[in-house]
mmCIF file of C-alpha atoms in Angstrom:
data_model
loop_
_atom_site.group_PDB
_atom_site.id
_atom_site.type_symbol
_atom_site.label_atom_id
_atom_site.label_comp_id
_atom_site.label_asym_id
_atom_site.label_seq_id
_atom_site.Cartn_x
_atom_site.Cartn_y
_atom_site.Cartn_z
ATOM 1 C CA UNK A 1 -2.224 3.312 -6.947
ATOM 2 C CA UNK A 2 -1.405 4.362 -10.683
ATOM 3 C CA UNK A 3 2.132 3.932 -11.404
ATOM 4 C CA UNK A 4 1.767 4.199 -15.252
ATOM 5 C CA UNK A 5 4.734 5.880 -17.222
ATOM 6 C CA UNK A 6 6.827 6.260 -13.899
ATOM 7 C CA UNK A 7 10.232 5.335 -13.369
ATOM 8 C CA UNK A 8 10.817 2.606 -10.745
ATOM 9 C CA UNK A 9 12.233 4.663 -8.008
ATOM 10 C CA UNK A 10 9.728 7.597 -8.762
ATOM 11 C CA UNK A 11 6.845 5.102 -8.539
ATOM 12 C CA UNK A 12 8.475 3.621 -5.167
ATOM 13 C CA UNK A 13 8.789 7.332 -3.928
ATOM 14 C CA UNK A 14 4.973 7.641 -4.463
ATOM 15 C CA UNK A 15 4.187 4.251 -2.930
ATOM 16 C CA UNK A 16 6.296 5.338 0.232
ATOM 17 C CA UNK A 17 4.401 8.698 0.492
ATOM 18 C CA UNK A 18 1.389 6.612 1.457
ATOM 19 C CA UNK A 19 2.907 3.562 3.020
ATOM 20 C CA UNK A 20 5.803 3.313 5.603
ATOM 21 C CA UNK A 21 8.144 0.748 4.358
ATOM 22 C CA UNK A 22 9.785 -0.217 7.407
ATOM 23 C CA UNK A 23 9.845 -2.750 10.269
ATOM 24 C CA UNK A 24 10.574 -6.326 10.283
ATOM 25 C CA UNK A 25 12.563 -8.063 7.439
ATOM 26 C CA UNK A 26 9.301 -10.166 6.231
ATOM 27 C CA UNK A 27 6.886 -6.965 6.482
ATOM 28 C CA UNK A 28 9.102 -5.010 4.248
ATOM 29 C CA UNK A 29 9.482 -7.795 1.805
ATOM 30 C CA UNK A 30 5.772 -8.328 1.611
ATOM 31 C CA UNK A 31 5.530 -4.449 0.947
ATOM 32 C CA UNK A 32 7.929 -4.422 -1.897
ATOM 33 C CA UNK A 33 6.419 -7.499 -3.463
ATOM 34 C CA UNK A 34 3.004 -5.771 -3.485
ATOM 35 C CA UNK A 35 4.441 -2.770 -4.827
ATOM 36 C CA UNK A 36 6.238 -4.594 -7.627
ATOM 37 C CA UNK A 37 3.331 -6.436 -8.742
ATOM 38 C CA UNK A 38 1.318 -3.240 -9.025
ATOM 39 C CA UNK A 39 4.060 -1.377 -10.917
ATOM 40 C CA UNK A 40 4.285 -4.401 -13.371
ATOM 41 C CA UNK A 41 0.658 -4.237 -13.912
ATOM 42 C CA UNK A 42 0.716 -0.548 -14.592
ATOM 43 C CA UNK A 43 3.872 -0.720 -16.730
ATOM 44 C CA UNK A 44 3.789 -3.851 -18.894
ATOM 45 C CA UNK A 45 6.212 -2.272 -21.513
ATOM 46 C CA UNK A 46 8.714 -1.657 -19.005
ATOM 47 C CA UNK A 47 8.425 -5.116 -17.856
ATOM 48 C CA UNK A 48 9.099 -6.659 -21.392
ATOM 49 C CA UNK A 49 12.375 -5.025 -21.256
ATOM 50 C CA UNK A 50 13.692 -7.354 -18.698
ATOM 51 C CA UNK A 51 14.349 -11.095 -19.156
ATOM 52 C CA UNK A 52 12.491 -12.040 -16.090
ATOM 53 C CA UNK A 53 9.475 -9.738 -14.659
ATOM 54 C CA UNK A 54 10.834 -10.694 -10.922
ATOM 55 C CA UNK A 55 13.717 -8.388 -11.862
ATOM 56 C CA UNK A 56 11.400 -5.543 -10.959
ATOM 57 C CA UNK A 57 11.022 -6.842 -7.388
ATOM 58 C CA UNK A 58 14.945 -7.125 -6.951
ATOM 59 C CA UNK A 59 15.631 -3.790 -8.379
ATOM 60 C CA UNK A 60 12.708 -2.201 -6.080
ATOM 61 C CA UNK A 61 14.332 -4.031 -3.209
ATOM 62 C CA UNK A 62 17.786 -2.747 -4.023
ATOM 63 C CA UNK A 63 16.617 0.812 -4.192
ATOM 64 C CA UNK A 64 15.368 0.626 -0.604
ATOM 65 C CA UNK A 65 18.682 -0.703 0.455
ATOM 66 C CA UNK A 66 20.611 1.928 -1.347
ATOM 67 C CA UNK A 67 18.514 4.592 0.111
ATOM 68 C CA UNK A 68 18.802 3.298 3.676
ATOM 69 C CA UNK A 69 22.475 2.789 3.283
ATOM 70 C CA UNK A 70 22.717 6.255 1.706
ATOM 71 C CA UNK A 71 20.975 8.299 4.513
ATOM 72 C CA UNK A 72 21.563 6.135 7.639
ATOM 73 C CA UNK A 73 23.756 7.890 10.303
ATOM 74 C CA UNK A 74 24.796 4.551 11.271
ATOM 75 C CA UNK A 75 26.928 4.043 8.189
ATOM 76 C CA UNK A 76 30.010 5.968 7.973
ATOM 77 C CA UNK A 77 30.641 8.040 5.004
ATOM 78 C CA UNK A 78 33.725 6.004 3.515
ATOM 79 C CA UNK A 79 31.440 2.921 3.764
ATOM 80 C CA UNK A 80 28.430 4.417 1.884
ATOM 81 C CA UNK A 81 27.483 2.600 -1.222
ATOM 82 C CA UNK A 82 29.033 4.061 -4.360
ATOM 83 C CA UNK A 83 27.761 3.879 -7.739
ATOM 84 C CA UNK A 84 30.097 1.031 -8.899
ATOM 85 C CA UNK A 85 28.968 -0.799 -5.687
ATOM 86 C CA UNK A 86 25.293 -0.388 -6.424
ATOM 87 C CA UNK A 87 26.088 -1.604 -10.340
ATOM 88 C CA UNK A 88 28.010 -4.525 -9.104
ATOM 89 C CA UNK A 89 25.487 -5.632 -6.581
ATOM 90 C CA UNK A 90 22.961 -6.102 -9.460
ATOM 91 C CA UNK A 91 25.173 -7.850 -11.833
ATOM 92 C CA UNK A 92 23.481 -10.931 -13.271
ATOM 93 C CA UNK A 93 20.231 -10.491 -11.415
ATOM 94 C CA UNK A 94 18.098 -10.354 -14.651
ATOM 95 C CA UNK A 95 18.051 -14.048 -15.523
ATOM 96 C CA UNK A 96 22.054 -13.873 -15.643
ATOM 97 C CA UNK A 97 21.932 -10.821 -17.545
ATOM 98 C CA UNK A 98 22.856 -7.147 -16.201
ATOM 99 C CA UNK A 99 20.378 -4.332 -15.845
ATOM 100 C CA UNK A 100 21.270 -1.282 -18.145
ATOM 101 C CA UNK A 101 23.935 0.737 -16.509
ATOM 102 C CA UNK A 102 22.190 3.979 -17.582
ATOM 103 C CA UNK A 103 19.095 2.981 -15.821
ATOM 104 C CA UNK A 104 20.883 2.178 -12.642
ATOM 105 C CA UNK A 105 22.877 5.474 -12.980
ATOM 106 C CA UNK A 106 19.638 7.465 -13.139
ATOM 107 C CA UNK A 107 18.204 5.678 -10.105
ATOM 108 C CA UNK A 108 21.471 6.077 -8.082
ATOM 109 C CA UNK A 109 21.553 9.857 -8.881
ATOM 110 C CA UNK A 110 17.978 10.451 -8.179
ATOM 111 C CA UNK A 111 18.345 8.717 -4.773
ATOM 112 C CA UNK A 112 21.533 10.667 -4.105
ATOM 113 C CA UNK A 113 19.528 13.667 -4.877
ATOM 114 C CA UNK A 114 16.256 13.176 -3.022
ATOM 115 C CA UNK A 115 15.995 10.678 -0.191
ATOM 116 C CA UNK A 116 13.070 8.373 -0.292
ATOM 117 C CA UNK A 117 10.827 9.621 2.595
ATOM 118 C CA UNK A 118 7.515 8.586 4.131
ATOM 119 C CA UNK A 119 4.884 11.510 4.130
ATOM 120 C CA UNK A 120 4.066 11.397 7.804
ATOM 121 C CA UNK A 121 1.112 13.850 7.114
ATOM 122 C CA UNK A 122 -1.214 10.949 6.732
ATOM 123 C CA UNK A 123 -0.327 9.412 9.930
ATOM 124 C CA UNK A 124 -1.015 12.617 11.742
ATOM 125 C CA UNK A 125 -4.346 13.160 9.806
ATOM 126 C CA UNK A 126 -5.579 9.646 11.012
ATOM 127 C CA UNK A 127 -4.427 10.251 14.481
ATOM 128 C CA UNK A 128 -6.393 13.601 14.589
ATOM 129 C CA UNK A 129 -9.587 11.570 13.397
ATOM 130 C CA UNK A 130 -9.217 9.006 15.999
ATOM 131 C CA UNK A 131 -8.928 11.630 18.793
ATOM 132 C CA UNK A 132 -12.400 13.211 17.835
ATOM 133 C CA UNK A 133 -14.275 9.776 17.592
ATOM 134 C CA UNK A 134 -15.628 8.728 21.087
ATOM 135 C CA UNK A 135 -16.915 5.254 21.891
ATOM 136 C CA UNK A 136 -15.879 1.668 21.443
ATOM 137 C CA UNK A 137 -14.038 1.793 18.102
ATOM 138 C CA UNK A 138 -11.224 -0.023 16.370
ATOM 139 C CA UNK A 139 -7.698 1.161 16.460
ATOM 140 C CA UNK A 140 -7.596 3.638 13.699
ATOM 141 C CA UNK A 141 -3.755 4.779 13.815
ATOM 142 C CA UNK A 142 -1.931 2.167 11.809
ATOM 143 C CA UNK A 143 1.001 2.998 9.873
ATOM 144 C CA UNK A 144 -0.334 1.846 6.617
ATOM 145 C CA UNK A 145 -3.793 3.731 6.964
ATOM 146 C CA UNK A 146 -4.689 6.888 5.534
ATOM 147 C CA UNK A 147 -7.940 9.210 5.226
ATOM 148 C CA UNK A 148 -9.273 9.062 1.704
ATOM 149 C CA UNK A 149 -12.329 11.365 2.483
ATOM 150 C CA UNK A 150 -14.947 12.296 4.919
ATOM 151 C CA UNK A 151 -18.421 12.994 3.726
ATOM 152 C CA UNK A 152 -22.115 13.580 5.275
ATOM 153 C CA UNK A 153 -24.612 10.869 4.293
ATOM 154 C CA UNK A 154 -27.980 9.679 5.537
ATOM 155 C CA UNK A 155 -28.240 5.963 6.682
ATOM 156 C CA UNK A 156 -31.519 4.304 5.322
ATOM 157 C CA UNK A 157 -32.785 1.398 7.412
ATOM 158 C CA UNK A 158 -35.297 0.374 4.834
ATOM 159 C CA UNK A 159 -35.013 1.340 1.368
ATOM 160 C CA UNK A 160 -38.793 0.693 0.596
ATOM 161 C CA UNK A 161 -39.825 3.104 3.189
ATOM 162 C CA UNK A 162 -39.684 6.754 3.345
ATOM 163 C CA UNK A 163 -38.078 8.812 6.222
ATOM 164 C CA UNK A 164 -38.128 12.398 7.257
ATOM 165 C CA UNK A 165 -35.383 14.563 5.552
ATOM 166 C CA UNK A 166 -32.163 15.072 7.651
ATOM 167 C CA UNK A 167 -33.005 11.817 9.860
ATOM 168 C CA UNK A 168 -30.235 9.246 10.482
ATOM 169 C CA UNK A 169 -27.345 11.927 9.541
ATOM 170 C CA UNK A 170 -24.062 9.972 9.635
ATOM 171 C CA UNK A 171 -20.564 11.453 9.239
ATOM 172 C CA UNK A 172 -18.657 8.849 7.288
ATOM 173 C CA UNK A 173 -14.874 8.454 7.348
ATOM 174 C CA UNK A 174 -13.234 6.507 4.276
ATOM 175 C CA UNK A 175 -9.784 5.215 4.886
ATOM 176 C CA UNK A 176 -7.846 3.346 2.310
ATOM 177 C CA UNK A 177 -8.715 -0.057 3.839
ATOM 178 C CA UNK A 178 -11.758 0.817 6.082
ATOM 179 C CA UNK A 179 -15.195 2.614 6.373
ATOM 180 C CA UNK A 180 -15.968 4.200 9.613
ATOM 181 C CA UNK A 181 -19.541 5.402 10.224
ATOM 182 C CA UNK A 182 -20.138 7.775 12.979
ATOM 183 C CA UNK A 183 -22.849 10.535 14.107
ATOM 184 C CA UNK A 184 -22.261 14.050 15.528
ATOM 185 C CA UNK A 185 -22.188 13.612 19.373
ATOM 186 C CA UNK A 186 -20.983 17.186 20.431
ATOM 187 C CA UNK A 187 -20.609 20.211 18.378
ATOM 188 C CA UNK A 188 -18.983 23.336 19.581
ATOM 189 C CA UNK A 189 -17.918 26.720 17.995
ATOM 190 C CA UNK A 190 -14.248 25.314 17.421
ATOM 191 C CA UNK A 191 -14.470 21.526 17.701
ATOM 192 C CA UNK A 192 -16.965 18.692 16.613
ATOM 193 C CA UNK A 193 -17.079 15.376 18.363
ATOM 194 C CA UNK A 194 -18.284 12.071 16.779
ATOM 195 C CA UNK A 195 -19.806 9.117 18.496
ATOM 196 C CA UNK A 196 -18.591 5.537 16.887
ATOM 197 C CA UNK A 197 -21.511 3.668 15.069
ATOM 198 C CA UNK A 198 -19.873 0.843 13.094
ATOM 199 C CA UNK A 199 -17.023 0.109 10.674
ATOM 200 C CA UNK A 200 -16.610 -2.157 7.658
ATOM 201 C CA UNK A 201 -13.452 -3.584 6.135
ATOM 202 C CA UNK A 202 -13.080 -2.846 2.457
ATOM 203 C CA UNK A 203 -11.975 -6.122 1.539
ATOM 204 C CA UNK A 204 -14.788 -7.926 -0.595
ATOM 205 C CA UNK A 205 -16.779 -4.892 -0.323
ATOM 206 C CA UNK A 206 -19.061 -4.096 -3.466
ATOM 207 C CA UNK A 207 -20.956 -0.711 -3.987
ATOM 208 C CA UNK A 208 -24.441 -0.748 -5.699
ATOM 209 C CA UNK A 209 -26.075 2.537 -6.610
ATOM 210 C CA UNK A 210 -29.763 2.843 -6.626
ATOM 211 C CA UNK A 211 -32.726 5.107 -7.026
ATOM 212 C CA UNK A 212 -36.308 4.912 -6.170
ATOM 213 C CA UNK A 213 -39.326 7.138 -5.314
ATOM 214 C CA UNK A 214 -37.868 7.716 -1.683
ATOM 215 C CA UNK A 215 -34.367 7.953 -2.320
ATOM 216 C CA UNK A 216 -32.753 9.613 -5.374
ATOM 217 C CA UNK A 217 -29.052 9.059 -4.607
ATOM 218 C CA UNK A 218 -29.056 5.656 -2.890
ATOM 219 C CA UNK A 219 -25.787 3.700 -2.124
ATOM 220 C CA UNK A 220 -26.009 0.193 -0.911
ATOM 221 C CA UNK A 221 -22.704 -1.577 0.328
ATOM 222 C CA UNK A 222 -22.549 -5.374 0.339
ATOM 223 C CA UNK A 223 -19.950 -7.988 1.460
ATOM 224 C CA UNK A 224 -19.587 -11.498 0.231
ATOM 225 C CA UNK A 225 -20.404 -14.204 2.809
ATOM 226 C CA UNK A 226 -19.973 -18.179 2.646
ATOM 227 C CA UNK A 227 -22.038 -19.837 0.001
ATOM 228 C CA UNK A 228 -21.809 -17.097 -2.560
ATOM 229 C CA UNK A 229 -24.512 -14.845 -1.353
ATOM 230 C CA UNK A 230 -23.967 -11.375 -0.536
ATOM 231 C CA UNK A 231 -24.697 -9.536 2.956
ATOM 232 C CA UNK A 232 -25.917 -6.102 2.974
ATOM 233 C CA UNK A 233 -23.718 -3.887 5.336
ATOM 234 C CA UNK A 234 -25.369 -0.574 5.214
ATOM 235 C CA UNK A 235 -27.444 1.552 2.838
ATOM 236 C CA UNK A 236 -27.011 5.449 2.701
ATOM 237 C CA UNK A 237 -28.564 8.178 0.649
ATOM 238 C CA UNK A 238 -26.390 11.099 -0.575
ATOM 239 C CA UNK A 239 -27.444 14.559 -0.019
ATOM 240 C CA UNK A 240 -26.839 15.171 -4.098
ATOM 241 C CA UNK A 241 -25.784 13.305 -7.098
ATOM 242 C CA UNK A 242 -22.291 14.863 -6.954
ATOM 243 C CA UNK A 243 -21.728 13.706 -3.350
ATOM 244 C CA UNK A 244 -22.847 10.329 -4.265
ATOM 245 C CA UNK A 245 -20.398 10.248 -7.426
ATOM 246 C CA UNK A 246 -17.410 11.534 -5.512
ATOM 247 C CA UNK A 247 -17.895 9.154 -2.344
ATOM 248 C CA UNK A 248 -18.664 5.938 -4.631
ATOM 249 C CA UNK A 249 -15.854 6.858 -6.864
ATOM 250 C CA UNK A 250 -13.514 7.264 -3.880
ATOM 251 C CA UNK A 251 -14.800 3.898 -2.277
ATOM 252 C CA UNK A 252 -14.530 1.846 -5.516
ATOM 253 C CA UNK A 253 -10.789 2.721 -5.912
ATOM 254 C CA UNK A 254 -10.009 2.162 -2.270
ATOM 255 C CA UNK A 255 -11.846 -1.146 -2.125
ATOM 256 C CA UNK A 256 -10.071 -2.272 -5.460
ATOM 257 C CA UNK A 257 -6.638 -1.134 -4.157
ATOM 258 C CA UNK A 258 -7.106 -3.143 -0.801
ATOM 259 C CA UNK A 259 -8.547 -6.265 -2.718
ATOM 260 C CA UNK A 260 -5.600 -6.406 -4.845
ATOM 261 C CA UNK A 261 -3.275 -6.104 -1.917
ATOM 262 C CA UNK A 262 -5.242 -9.124 -0.138
ATOM 263 C CA UNK A 263 -5.150 -11.046 -3.238
ATOM 264 C CA UNK A 264 -1.508 -10.937 -3.325
ATOM 265 C CA UNK A 265 -1.378 -11.848 0.475
ATOM 266 C CA UNK A 266 -3.511 -15.002 -0.046
ATOM 267 C CA UNK A 267 -1.553 -15.965 -3.090
ATOM 268 C CA UNK A 268 1.709 -15.808 -1.138
ATOM 269 C CA UNK A 269 0.244 -17.654 1.806
ATOM 270 C CA UNK A 270 -1.065 -20.633 -0.571
ATOM 271 C CA UNK A 271 2.319 -20.975 -2.151
ATOM 272 C CA UNK A 272 3.943 -21.030 1.411
ATOM 273 C CA UNK A 273 1.486 -23.819 2.182
ATOM 274 C CA UNK A 274 2.726 -25.747 -0.799
ATOM 275 C CA UNK A 275 6.119 -25.442 0.213
ATOM 276 C CA UNK A 276 7.407 -23.176 -2.527
ATOM 277 C CA UNK A 277 8.898 -20.276 -0.717
ATOM 278 C CA UNK A 278 10.784 -17.409 -1.822
ATOM 279 C CA UNK A 279 14.395 -17.662 -0.305
ATOM 280 C CA UNK A 280 14.709 -14.527 2.134
ATOM 281 C CA UNK A 281 16.758 -11.769 0.851
ATOM 282 C CA UNK A 282 17.869 -11.310 4.388
ATOM 283 C CA UNK A 283 19.431 -14.878 4.581
ATOM 284 C CA UNK A 284 23.092 -13.899 3.579
ATOM 285 C CA UNK A 285 25.753 -15.158 6.057
ATOM 286 C CA UNK A 286 27.538 -12.870 8.331
ATOM 287 C CA UNK A 287 30.986 -11.945 7.654
ATOM 288 C CA UNK A 288 33.451 -10.071 9.939
ATOM 289 C CA UNK A 289 32.669 -6.366 10.317
ATOM 290 C CA UNK A 290 28.678 -7.051 10.384
ATOM 291 C CA UNK A 291 28.136 -7.440 6.734
ATOM 292 C CA UNK A 292 27.168 -10.031 4.333
ATOM 293 C CA UNK A 293 29.160 -12.342 2.184
ATOM 294 C CA UNK A 294 30.384 -10.763 -1.026
ATOM 295 C CA UNK A 295 28.377 -11.692 -4.178
ATOM 296 C CA UNK A 296 26.593 -14.465 -2.443
ATOM 297 C CA UNK A 297 23.644 -15.708 -4.298
ATOM 298 C CA UNK A 298 20.283 -17.401 -3.153
ATOM 299 C CA UNK A 299 18.962 -20.107 -5.231
ATOM 300 C CA UNK A 300 15.221 -21.185 -5.513
ATOM 301 C CA UNK A 301 11.884 -20.194 -6.642
ATOM 302 C CA UNK A 302 10.117 -16.755 -5.788
ATOM 303 C CA UNK A 303 6.897 -17.528 -3.724
ATOM 304 C CA UNK A 304 5.396 -14.567 -5.424
ATOM 305 C CA UNK A 305 3.298 -15.552 -8.646
ATOM 306 C CA UNK A 306 5.115 -14.250 -11.719
ATOM 307 C CA UNK A 307 3.723 -12.467 -14.546
ATOM 308 C CA UNK A 308 4.825 -15.091 -16.635
ATOM 309 C CA UNK A 309 4.977 -18.553 -15.302
ATOM 310 C CA UNK A 310 7.745 -19.447 -17.620
ATOM 311 C CA UNK A 311 9.944 -17.364 -15.650
ATOM 312 C CA UNK A 312 11.727 -18.484 -12.525
ATOM 313 C CA UNK A 313 14.468 -16.912 -10.473
ATOM 314 C CA UNK A 314 17.819 -18.320 -10.251
ATOM 315 C CA UNK A 315 19.473 -15.853 -8.109
ATOM 316 C CA UNK A 316 18.714 -13.392 -5.395
ATOM 317 C CA UNK A 317 19.961 -9.815 -4.917
ATOM 318 C CA UNK A 318 23.787 -9.873 -4.386
ATOM 319 C CA UNK A 319 24.921 -7.697 -1.578
ATOM 320 C CA UNK A 320 28.373 -6.955 -0.265
ATOM 321 C CA UNK A 321 29.490 -5.462 2.897
ATOM 322 C CA UNK A 322 28.737 -2.006 1.755
ATOM 323 C CA UNK A 323 25.114 -2.559 1.324
ATOM 324 C CA UNK A 324 22.545 -2.539 4.140
ATOM 325 C CA UNK A 325 20.701 -5.476 5.342
ATOM 326 C CA UNK A 326 17.014 -5.290 6.098
ATOM 327 C CA UNK A 327 17.811 -5.202 9.674
ATOM 328 C CA UNK A 328 18.737 -1.624 9.114
ATOM 329 C CA UNK A 329 15.247 -0.997 8.079
ATOM 330 C CA UNK A 330 13.999 -2.178 11.729
ATOM 331 C CA UNK A 331 16.709 -0.586 13.628
ATOM 332 C CA UNK A 332 17.059 2.880 11.833
ATOM 333 C CA UNK A 333 13.921 3.187 9.645
ATOM 334 C CA UNK A 334 14.011 5.313 6.718
ATOM 335 C CA UNK A 335 14.095 8.926 8.502
ATOM 336 C CA UNK A 336 10.366 9.143 8.570
#
């Protein structure tokens, strides 16, 4: 996703339109972590305004908590987080420095005006696709999954041999993390049913375009295997140059996006194995009334690799009894 030139809360709104940010605390933390890394890459100038690039992660996390607190029906009106509470909670999080008040004021006012909501359209769309594909297939309806495009291609068993026009027609569904290959099973006036053929995860997938005397718009998909070699997954021929360009562009973008997410996941796992773990932002101790200790700080080093290795994080997000814990995300969701 491209977050270039966007305010942090606006970028988070775009991110959440595609990915449901709710569930278990660790899952939410990983999603916000991946979002923060991507935002920093897209906005290096913004990152330089802070003393510690990890402040982006803390602020994104605080926005999610603010949104949940502000719109959760389980939080009474008199206990909703006020602007001063929001600012106080973030005091000193930028390597001991405060985030500019005007920046926090703008975020607070925009969240107050527009709730962060997950766009459920992509979920319904994936469910609709899953219903029309028959046969033994992987589970398609997952919260993070969205349909990128659907196109008609022709599978090529051997690129060095010709085949009759129209043979091996395939209906290909490209999701943001998976490629599903089908063929038309049954076609009626008002509906079409597809039979599942095979599917390929986009992680480690590479796209190679080719042209020879038999196939003018060839597409070869490969994946890495142990030993550094690459395995050919499937070969297609597109009906036209325009179709090939559109499909390959969408596929490259989706593969790059999922590869980046996988990279952060692997790096996080490696750091955990080394014993360098980020303190949980949900580890604040309970106080009477079900909140968390006021102005409690969490010391330690973030498990997420920083954009600048010279930065380390000394304090975690400070929260009061007015702020919602991550458990609220699991119990109430974000009104999706």
